[in-house]
Short mmCIF file of C-alpha atoms and ligand atoms in Angstrom, two decimals:
data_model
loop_
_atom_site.label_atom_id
_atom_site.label_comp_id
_atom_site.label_asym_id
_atom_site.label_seq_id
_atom_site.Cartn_x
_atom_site.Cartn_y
_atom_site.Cartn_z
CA UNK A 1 8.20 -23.93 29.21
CA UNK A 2 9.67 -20.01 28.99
CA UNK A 3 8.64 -17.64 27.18
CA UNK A 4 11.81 -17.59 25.57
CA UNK A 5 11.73 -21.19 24.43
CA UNK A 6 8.24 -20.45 22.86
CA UNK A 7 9.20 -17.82 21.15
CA UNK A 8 12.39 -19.80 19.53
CA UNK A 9 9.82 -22.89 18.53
CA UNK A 10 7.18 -20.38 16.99
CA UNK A 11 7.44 -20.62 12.70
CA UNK A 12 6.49 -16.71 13.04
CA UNK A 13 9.59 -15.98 14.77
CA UNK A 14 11.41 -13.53 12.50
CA UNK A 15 14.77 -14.60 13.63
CA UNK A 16 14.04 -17.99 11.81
CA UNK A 17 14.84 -16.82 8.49
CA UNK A 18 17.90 -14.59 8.85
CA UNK A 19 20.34 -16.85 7.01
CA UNK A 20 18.44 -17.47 3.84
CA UNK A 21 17.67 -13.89 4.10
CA UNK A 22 21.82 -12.84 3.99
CA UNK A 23 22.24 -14.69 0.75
CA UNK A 24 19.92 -12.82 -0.98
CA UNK A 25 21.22 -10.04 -3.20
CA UNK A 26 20.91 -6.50 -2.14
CA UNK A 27 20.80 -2.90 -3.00
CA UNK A 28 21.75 0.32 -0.80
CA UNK A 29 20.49 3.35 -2.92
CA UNK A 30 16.79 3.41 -0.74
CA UNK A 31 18.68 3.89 2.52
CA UNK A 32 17.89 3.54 5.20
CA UNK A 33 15.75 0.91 3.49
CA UNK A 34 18.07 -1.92 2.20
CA UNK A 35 15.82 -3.97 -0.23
CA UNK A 36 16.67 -7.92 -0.89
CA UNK A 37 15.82 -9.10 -4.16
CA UNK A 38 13.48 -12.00 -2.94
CA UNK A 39 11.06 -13.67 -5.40
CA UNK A 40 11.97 -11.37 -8.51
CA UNK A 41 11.30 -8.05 -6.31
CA UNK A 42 12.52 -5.71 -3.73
CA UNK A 43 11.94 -5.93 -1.04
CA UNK A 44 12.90 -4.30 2.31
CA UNK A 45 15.26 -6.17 4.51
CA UNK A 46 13.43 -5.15 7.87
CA UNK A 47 9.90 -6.84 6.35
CA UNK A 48 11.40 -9.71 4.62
CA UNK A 49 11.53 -12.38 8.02
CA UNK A 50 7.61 -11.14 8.43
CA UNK A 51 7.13 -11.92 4.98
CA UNK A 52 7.92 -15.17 4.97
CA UNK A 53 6.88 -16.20 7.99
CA UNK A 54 3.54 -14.72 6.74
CA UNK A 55 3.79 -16.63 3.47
CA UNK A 56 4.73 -19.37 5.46
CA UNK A 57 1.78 -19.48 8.16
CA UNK A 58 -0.98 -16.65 7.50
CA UNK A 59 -4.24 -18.15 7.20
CA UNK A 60 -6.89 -15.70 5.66
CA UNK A 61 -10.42 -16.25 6.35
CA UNK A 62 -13.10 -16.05 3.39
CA UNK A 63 -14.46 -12.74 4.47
CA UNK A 64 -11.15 -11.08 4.53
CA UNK A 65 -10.44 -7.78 2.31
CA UNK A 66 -7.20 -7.23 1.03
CA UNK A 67 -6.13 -3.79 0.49
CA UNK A 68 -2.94 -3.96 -1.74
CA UNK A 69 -1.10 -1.48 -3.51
CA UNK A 70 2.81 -0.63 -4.68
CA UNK A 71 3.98 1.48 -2.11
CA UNK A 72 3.13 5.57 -2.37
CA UNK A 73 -0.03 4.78 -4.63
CA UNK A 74 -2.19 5.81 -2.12
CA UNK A 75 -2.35 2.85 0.34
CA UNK A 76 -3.07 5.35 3.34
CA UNK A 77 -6.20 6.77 1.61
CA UNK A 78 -7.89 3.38 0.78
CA UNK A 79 -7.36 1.74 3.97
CA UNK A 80 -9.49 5.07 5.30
CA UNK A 81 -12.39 4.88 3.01
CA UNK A 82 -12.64 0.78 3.12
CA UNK A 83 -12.38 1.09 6.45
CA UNK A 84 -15.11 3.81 7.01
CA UNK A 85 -17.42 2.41 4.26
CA UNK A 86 -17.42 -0.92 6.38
CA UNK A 87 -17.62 0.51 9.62
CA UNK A 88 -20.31 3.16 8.52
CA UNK A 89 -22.94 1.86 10.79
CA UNK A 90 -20.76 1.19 13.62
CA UNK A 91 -19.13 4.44 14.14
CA UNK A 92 -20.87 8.04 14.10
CA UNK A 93 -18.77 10.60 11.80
CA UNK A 94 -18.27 12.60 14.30
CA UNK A 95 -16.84 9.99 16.67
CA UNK A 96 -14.99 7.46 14.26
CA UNK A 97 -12.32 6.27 14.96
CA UNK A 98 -10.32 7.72 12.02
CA UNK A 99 -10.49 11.01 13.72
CA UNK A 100 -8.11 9.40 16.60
CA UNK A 101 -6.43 6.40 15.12
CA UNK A 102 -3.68 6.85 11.77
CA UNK A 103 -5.43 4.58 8.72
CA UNK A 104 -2.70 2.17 9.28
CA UNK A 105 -3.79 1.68 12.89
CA UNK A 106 -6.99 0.79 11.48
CA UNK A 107 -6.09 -1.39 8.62
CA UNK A 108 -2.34 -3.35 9.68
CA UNK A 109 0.24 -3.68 7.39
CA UNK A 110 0.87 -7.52 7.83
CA UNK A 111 4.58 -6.88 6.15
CA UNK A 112 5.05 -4.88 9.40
CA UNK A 113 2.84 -7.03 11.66
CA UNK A 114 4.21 -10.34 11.47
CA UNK A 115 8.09 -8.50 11.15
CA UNK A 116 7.40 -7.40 14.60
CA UNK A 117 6.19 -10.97 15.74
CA UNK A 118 2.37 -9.71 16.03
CA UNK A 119 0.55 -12.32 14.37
CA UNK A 120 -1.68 -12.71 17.06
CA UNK A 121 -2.93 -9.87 16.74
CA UNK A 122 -4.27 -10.29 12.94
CA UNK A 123 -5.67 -13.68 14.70
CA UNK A 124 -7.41 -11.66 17.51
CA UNK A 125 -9.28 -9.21 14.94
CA UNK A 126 -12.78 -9.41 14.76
CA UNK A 127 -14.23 -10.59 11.03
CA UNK A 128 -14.93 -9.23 8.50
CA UNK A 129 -11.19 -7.93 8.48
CA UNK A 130 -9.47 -5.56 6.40
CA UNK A 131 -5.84 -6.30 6.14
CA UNK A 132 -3.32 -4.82 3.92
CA UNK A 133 0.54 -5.63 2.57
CA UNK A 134 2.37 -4.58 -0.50
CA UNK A 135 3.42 -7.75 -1.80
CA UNK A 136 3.16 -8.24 -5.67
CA UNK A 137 0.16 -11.35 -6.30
CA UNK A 138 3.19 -13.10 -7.05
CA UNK A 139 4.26 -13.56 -3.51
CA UNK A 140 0.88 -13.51 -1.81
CA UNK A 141 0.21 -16.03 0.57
CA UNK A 142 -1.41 -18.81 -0.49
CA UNK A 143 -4.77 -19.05 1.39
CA UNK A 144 -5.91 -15.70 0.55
CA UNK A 145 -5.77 -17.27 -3.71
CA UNK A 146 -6.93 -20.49 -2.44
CA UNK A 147 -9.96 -18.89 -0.27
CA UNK A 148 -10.73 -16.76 -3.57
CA UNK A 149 -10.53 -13.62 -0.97
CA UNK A 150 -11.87 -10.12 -2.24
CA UNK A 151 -8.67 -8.09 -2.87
CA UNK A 152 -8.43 -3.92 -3.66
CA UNK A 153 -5.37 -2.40 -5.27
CA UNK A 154 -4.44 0.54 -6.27
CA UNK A 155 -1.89 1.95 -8.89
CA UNK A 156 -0.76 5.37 -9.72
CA UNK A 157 1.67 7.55 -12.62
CA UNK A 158 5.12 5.60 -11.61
CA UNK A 159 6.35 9.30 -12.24
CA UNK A 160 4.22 10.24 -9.08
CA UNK A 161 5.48 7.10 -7.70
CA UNK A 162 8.62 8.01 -7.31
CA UNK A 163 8.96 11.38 -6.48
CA UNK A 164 6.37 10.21 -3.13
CA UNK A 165 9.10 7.30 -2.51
CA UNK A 166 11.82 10.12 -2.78
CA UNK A 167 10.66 12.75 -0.58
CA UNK A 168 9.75 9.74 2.29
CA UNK A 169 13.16 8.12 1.99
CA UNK A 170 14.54 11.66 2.14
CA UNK A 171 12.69 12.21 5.90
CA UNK A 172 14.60 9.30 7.18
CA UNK A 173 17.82 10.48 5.97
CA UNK A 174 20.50 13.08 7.26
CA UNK A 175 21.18 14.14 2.92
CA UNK A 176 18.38 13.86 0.71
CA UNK A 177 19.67 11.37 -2.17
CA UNK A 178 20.36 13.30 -5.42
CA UNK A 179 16.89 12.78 -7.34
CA UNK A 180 19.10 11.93 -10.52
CA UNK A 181 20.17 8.61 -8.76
CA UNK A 182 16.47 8.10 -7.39
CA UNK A 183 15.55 7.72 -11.06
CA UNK A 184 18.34 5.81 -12.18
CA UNK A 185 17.17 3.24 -9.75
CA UNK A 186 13.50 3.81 -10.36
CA UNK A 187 13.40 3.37 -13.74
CA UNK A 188 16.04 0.02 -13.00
CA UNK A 189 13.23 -1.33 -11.05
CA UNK A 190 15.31 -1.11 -8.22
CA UNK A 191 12.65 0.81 -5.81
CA UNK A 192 10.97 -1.17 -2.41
CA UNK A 193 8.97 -3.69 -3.90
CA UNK A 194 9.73 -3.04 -7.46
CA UNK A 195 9.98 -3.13 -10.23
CA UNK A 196 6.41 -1.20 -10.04
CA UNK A 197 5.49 -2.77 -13.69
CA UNK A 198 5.66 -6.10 -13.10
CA UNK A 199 3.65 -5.55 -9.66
CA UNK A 200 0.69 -3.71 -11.59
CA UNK A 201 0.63 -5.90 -14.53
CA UNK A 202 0.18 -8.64 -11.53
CA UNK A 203 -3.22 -7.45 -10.08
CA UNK A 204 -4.09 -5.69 -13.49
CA UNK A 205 -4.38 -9.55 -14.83
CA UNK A 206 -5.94 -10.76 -12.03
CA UNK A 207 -8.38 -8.18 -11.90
CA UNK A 208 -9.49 -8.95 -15.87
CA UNK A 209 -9.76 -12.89 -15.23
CA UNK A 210 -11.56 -12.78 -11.51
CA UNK A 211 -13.01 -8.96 -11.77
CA UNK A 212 -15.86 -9.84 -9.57
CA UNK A 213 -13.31 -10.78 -6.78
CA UNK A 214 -9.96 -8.19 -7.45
CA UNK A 215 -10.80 -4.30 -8.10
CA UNK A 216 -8.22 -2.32 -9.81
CA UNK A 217 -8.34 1.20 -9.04
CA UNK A 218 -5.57 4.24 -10.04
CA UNK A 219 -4.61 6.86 -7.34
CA UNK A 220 -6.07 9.54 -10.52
CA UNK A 221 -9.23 8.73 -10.87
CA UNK A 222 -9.75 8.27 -7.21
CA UNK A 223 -8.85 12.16 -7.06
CA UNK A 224 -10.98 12.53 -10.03
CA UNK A 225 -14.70 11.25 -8.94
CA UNK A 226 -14.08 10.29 -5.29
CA UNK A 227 -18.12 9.76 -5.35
CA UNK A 228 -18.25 7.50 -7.83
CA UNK A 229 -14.95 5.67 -5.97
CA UNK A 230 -16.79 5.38 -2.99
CA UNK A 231 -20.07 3.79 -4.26
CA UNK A 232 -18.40 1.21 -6.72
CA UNK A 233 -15.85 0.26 -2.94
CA UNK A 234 -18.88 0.00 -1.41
CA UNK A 235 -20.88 -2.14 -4.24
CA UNK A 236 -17.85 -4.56 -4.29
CA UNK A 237 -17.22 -5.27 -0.61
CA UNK A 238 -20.89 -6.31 -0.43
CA UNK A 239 -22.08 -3.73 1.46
CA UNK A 240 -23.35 -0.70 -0.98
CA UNK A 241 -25.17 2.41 -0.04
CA UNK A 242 -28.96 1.97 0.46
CA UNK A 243 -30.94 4.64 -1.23
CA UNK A 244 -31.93 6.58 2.48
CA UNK A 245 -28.05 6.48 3.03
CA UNK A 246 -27.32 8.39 -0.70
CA UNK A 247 -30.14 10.79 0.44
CA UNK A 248 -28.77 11.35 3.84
CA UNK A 249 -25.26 12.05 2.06
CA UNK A 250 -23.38 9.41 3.77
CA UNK A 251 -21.35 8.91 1.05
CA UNK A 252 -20.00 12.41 1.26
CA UNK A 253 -19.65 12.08 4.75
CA UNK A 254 -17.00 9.01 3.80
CA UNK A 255 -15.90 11.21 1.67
CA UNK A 256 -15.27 14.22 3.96
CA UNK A 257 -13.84 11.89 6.55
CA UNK A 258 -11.40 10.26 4.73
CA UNK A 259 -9.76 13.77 2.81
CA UNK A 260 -6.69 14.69 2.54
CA UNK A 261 -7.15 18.28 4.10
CA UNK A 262 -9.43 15.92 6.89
CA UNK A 263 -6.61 13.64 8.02
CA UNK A 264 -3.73 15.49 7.47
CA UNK A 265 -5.24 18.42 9.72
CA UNK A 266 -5.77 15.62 12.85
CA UNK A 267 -3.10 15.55 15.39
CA UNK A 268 -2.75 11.64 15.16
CA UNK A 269 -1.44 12.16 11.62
CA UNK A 270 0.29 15.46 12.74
CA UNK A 271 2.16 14.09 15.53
CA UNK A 272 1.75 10.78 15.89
CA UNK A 273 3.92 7.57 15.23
CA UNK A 274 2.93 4.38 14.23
CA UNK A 275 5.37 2.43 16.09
CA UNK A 276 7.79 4.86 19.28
CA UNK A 277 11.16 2.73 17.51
CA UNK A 278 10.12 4.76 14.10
CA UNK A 279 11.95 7.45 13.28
CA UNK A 280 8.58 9.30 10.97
CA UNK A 281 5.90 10.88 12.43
CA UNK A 282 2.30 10.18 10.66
CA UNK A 283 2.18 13.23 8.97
CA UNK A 284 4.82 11.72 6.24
CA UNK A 285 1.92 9.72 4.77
CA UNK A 286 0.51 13.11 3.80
CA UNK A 287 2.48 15.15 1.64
CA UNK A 288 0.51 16.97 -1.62
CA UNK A 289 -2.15 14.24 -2.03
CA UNK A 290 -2.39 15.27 -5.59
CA UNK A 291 -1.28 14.51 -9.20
CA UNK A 292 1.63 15.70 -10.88
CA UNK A 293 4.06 16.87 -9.06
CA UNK A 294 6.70 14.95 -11.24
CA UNK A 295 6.59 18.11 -13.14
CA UNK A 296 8.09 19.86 -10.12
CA UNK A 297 11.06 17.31 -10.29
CA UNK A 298 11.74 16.10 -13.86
CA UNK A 299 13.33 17.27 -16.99
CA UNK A 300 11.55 16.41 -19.96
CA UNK A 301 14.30 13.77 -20.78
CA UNK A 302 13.58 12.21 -17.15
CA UNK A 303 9.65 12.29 -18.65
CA UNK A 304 10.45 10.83 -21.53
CA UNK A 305 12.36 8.25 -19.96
CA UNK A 306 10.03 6.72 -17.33
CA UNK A 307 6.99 7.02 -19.60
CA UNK A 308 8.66 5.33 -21.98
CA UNK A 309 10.25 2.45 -20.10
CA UNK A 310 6.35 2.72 -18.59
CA UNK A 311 4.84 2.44 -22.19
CA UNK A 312 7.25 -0.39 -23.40
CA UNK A 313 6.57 -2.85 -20.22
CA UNK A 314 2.47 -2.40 -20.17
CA UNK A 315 2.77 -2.95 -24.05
CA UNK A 316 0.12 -5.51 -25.46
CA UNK A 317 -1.42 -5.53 -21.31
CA UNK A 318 -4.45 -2.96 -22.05
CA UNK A 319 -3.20 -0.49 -19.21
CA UNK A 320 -1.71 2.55 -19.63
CA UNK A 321 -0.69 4.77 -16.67
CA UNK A 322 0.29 8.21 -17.13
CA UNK A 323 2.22 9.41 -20.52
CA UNK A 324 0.01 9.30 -23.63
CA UNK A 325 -2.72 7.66 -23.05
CA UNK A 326 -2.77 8.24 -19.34
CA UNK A 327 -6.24 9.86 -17.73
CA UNK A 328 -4.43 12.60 -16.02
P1 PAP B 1 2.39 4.01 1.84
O1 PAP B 1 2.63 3.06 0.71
O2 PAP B 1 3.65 4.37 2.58
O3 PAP B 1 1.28 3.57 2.74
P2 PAP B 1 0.62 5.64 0.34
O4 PAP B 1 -0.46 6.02 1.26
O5 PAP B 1 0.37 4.54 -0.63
O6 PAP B 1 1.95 5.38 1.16
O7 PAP B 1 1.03 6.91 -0.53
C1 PAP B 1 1.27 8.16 0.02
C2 PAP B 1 0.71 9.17 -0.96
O8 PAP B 1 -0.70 9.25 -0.81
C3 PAP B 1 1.25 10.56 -0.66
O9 PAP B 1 1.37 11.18 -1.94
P3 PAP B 1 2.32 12.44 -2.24
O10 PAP B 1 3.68 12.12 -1.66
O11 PAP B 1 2.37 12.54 -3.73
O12 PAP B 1 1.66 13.60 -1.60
C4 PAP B 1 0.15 11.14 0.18
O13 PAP B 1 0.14 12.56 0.22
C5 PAP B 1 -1.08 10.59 -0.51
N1 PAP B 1 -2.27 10.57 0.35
C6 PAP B 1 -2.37 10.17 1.64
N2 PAP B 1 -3.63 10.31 2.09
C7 PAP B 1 -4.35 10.82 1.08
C8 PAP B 1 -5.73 11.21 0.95
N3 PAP B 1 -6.58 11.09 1.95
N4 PAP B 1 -6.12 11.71 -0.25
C9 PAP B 1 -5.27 11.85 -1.28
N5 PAP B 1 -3.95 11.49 -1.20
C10 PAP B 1 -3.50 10.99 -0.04
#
């Protein structure tokens, strides 16, 4: 048989889902990224064949970690320090391959992966595996519930949220969009793989009814005590730090490795691209690294606004992220 036939024959094959795909409502405002409203979220057009053909056929295996997140919450920073934590005995600091690979070389988005007919190459990887996607829980596929797999997300300040989203969508476009409209649509829930509330409130359930097996974290408090981040990563996948490690300071040497001023200062993440047909270079997944900045973009009516839409959807959940309340 040709390759060609194969290809047409193989469930993965992106092209497979293109009609159901076109009657699915859309929205413009993110573009480049048109979203499709698949599932009860948003989600971009150019992932949505991988998506299902991942929901469709992606086996996980019972050792698999999930990194998840809602986009911008600080997806590139876990998939480092997961990634070094677990390869910590493998690799030498001073010759890991974070220092020549982006974090999402290291850890694949699967969103991307299987849209660009790669599944075989999640197949190929060595276990344990550390795989990552944004999809809400909602939409996850089935094996890695059924399997009971370890899963990591993290959340941030939606405010944050979206003024990361806005200054990455701008990079990809000739005119920034006007931040007003960004908001509008924000606080609509129209935002890739919004709304963000519905996402969080997701894992944030799961994580109170199976918290040995799904580890909420927020972007904050990550920033805040990145020590005591690492060690409780560590403790949960399984493999915490041994008492000669804590002496030796390996855990500040994850630390250290996985920085901000660390990665963004590497020419992979200065220069490099993820995939040549991209239009961003790496160094778009390192902006400010920090939090707050809303207060560089919004009025205090804008505040006001998304904490309070923020406020009145976590009601009666237990979280709270940022506004009153919030840790930052
Ligand atoms: P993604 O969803 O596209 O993968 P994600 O990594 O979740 O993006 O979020 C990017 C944010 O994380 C950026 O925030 P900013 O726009 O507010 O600056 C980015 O700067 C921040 N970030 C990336 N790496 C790190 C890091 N090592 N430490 C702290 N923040 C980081």
């Amino acid at each position: 048989m040709e390759p060609r036939e194969k290809k047409e024959t193989d469930p993965r094959a992106p092209s497979n889902y293109a009609d159901l795909i076109s009657t699915l409502p859309f929205e413009e405002g993110w573009a480049p990224a048109l979203t499709r409203k698949y599932q009860g979220f948003w989600i971009p057009q150019c992932f949505l064949p991988g998506i299902m053909g991942m929901q469709q056929n992606f086996k996980a295996r019972p050792d698999d970690l999930f990194v998840l997140s809602y986009p911008k919450c600080g997806t590139t920073w876990l998939k480092a320090l997961t990634y070094a934590i677990m390869t910590r005995v493998q690799y030498p600091f001073d010759h890991h391959p974070l220092l020549g690979q982006n974090p999402h070389e290291c850890v694949p988005f699967m969103d991307r992966t299987y849209s660009k007919g790669q599944a075989s190459e999640l197949d190929a990887m060595p276990s344990p595996r550390i795989l990552n996607t944004h999809l809400p829980f909602s939409l996850l596929p089935d094996s890695i519930k059924s399997l009971d797999c370890k899963v990591i997300y993290v959340c941030r300040d939606p405010k944050d949220v979206l003024v990361s989203r806005w200054h990455y969508n701008n990079r990809m476009r000739p005119q920034p969009i006007p931040f007003a409209k960004a908001f509008e649509m924000f606080c609509e829930g129209n935002c890739p793989y919004g709304p963000i509330w519905e996402h969080v409130l997701e894992y944030w359930e799961e994580s109170r009814r199976r918290p040995e097996k799904v580890l909420f974290l927020r972007y904050e408090e990550m920033l805040e005590d990145p020590l005591g981040i690492v060690k409780r990563l560590a403790e949960f996948m399984g493999c915490p730090f041994s008492p000669e490690e804590d002496k030796e300071g390996v855990v500040e040497e994850v630390i250290k490795l996985c920085s901000f001023d660390k990665l963004k200062s590497l020419e992979v993440n200065k220069t490099g691209k993820l995939d040549p047909n991209f239009s961003l270079t790496n160094d778009s997944y390192f902006r400010k690294g920090k939090a707050g900045d809303w207060s560089n973009h919004m009025s205090p009516e804008m505040v006001q606004r998304l904490d309070g839409v923020t406020e009145q959807k976590l009601r009666g959940s237990g979280l709270t992220l940022g506004g009153l309340g919030s840790r930052v």
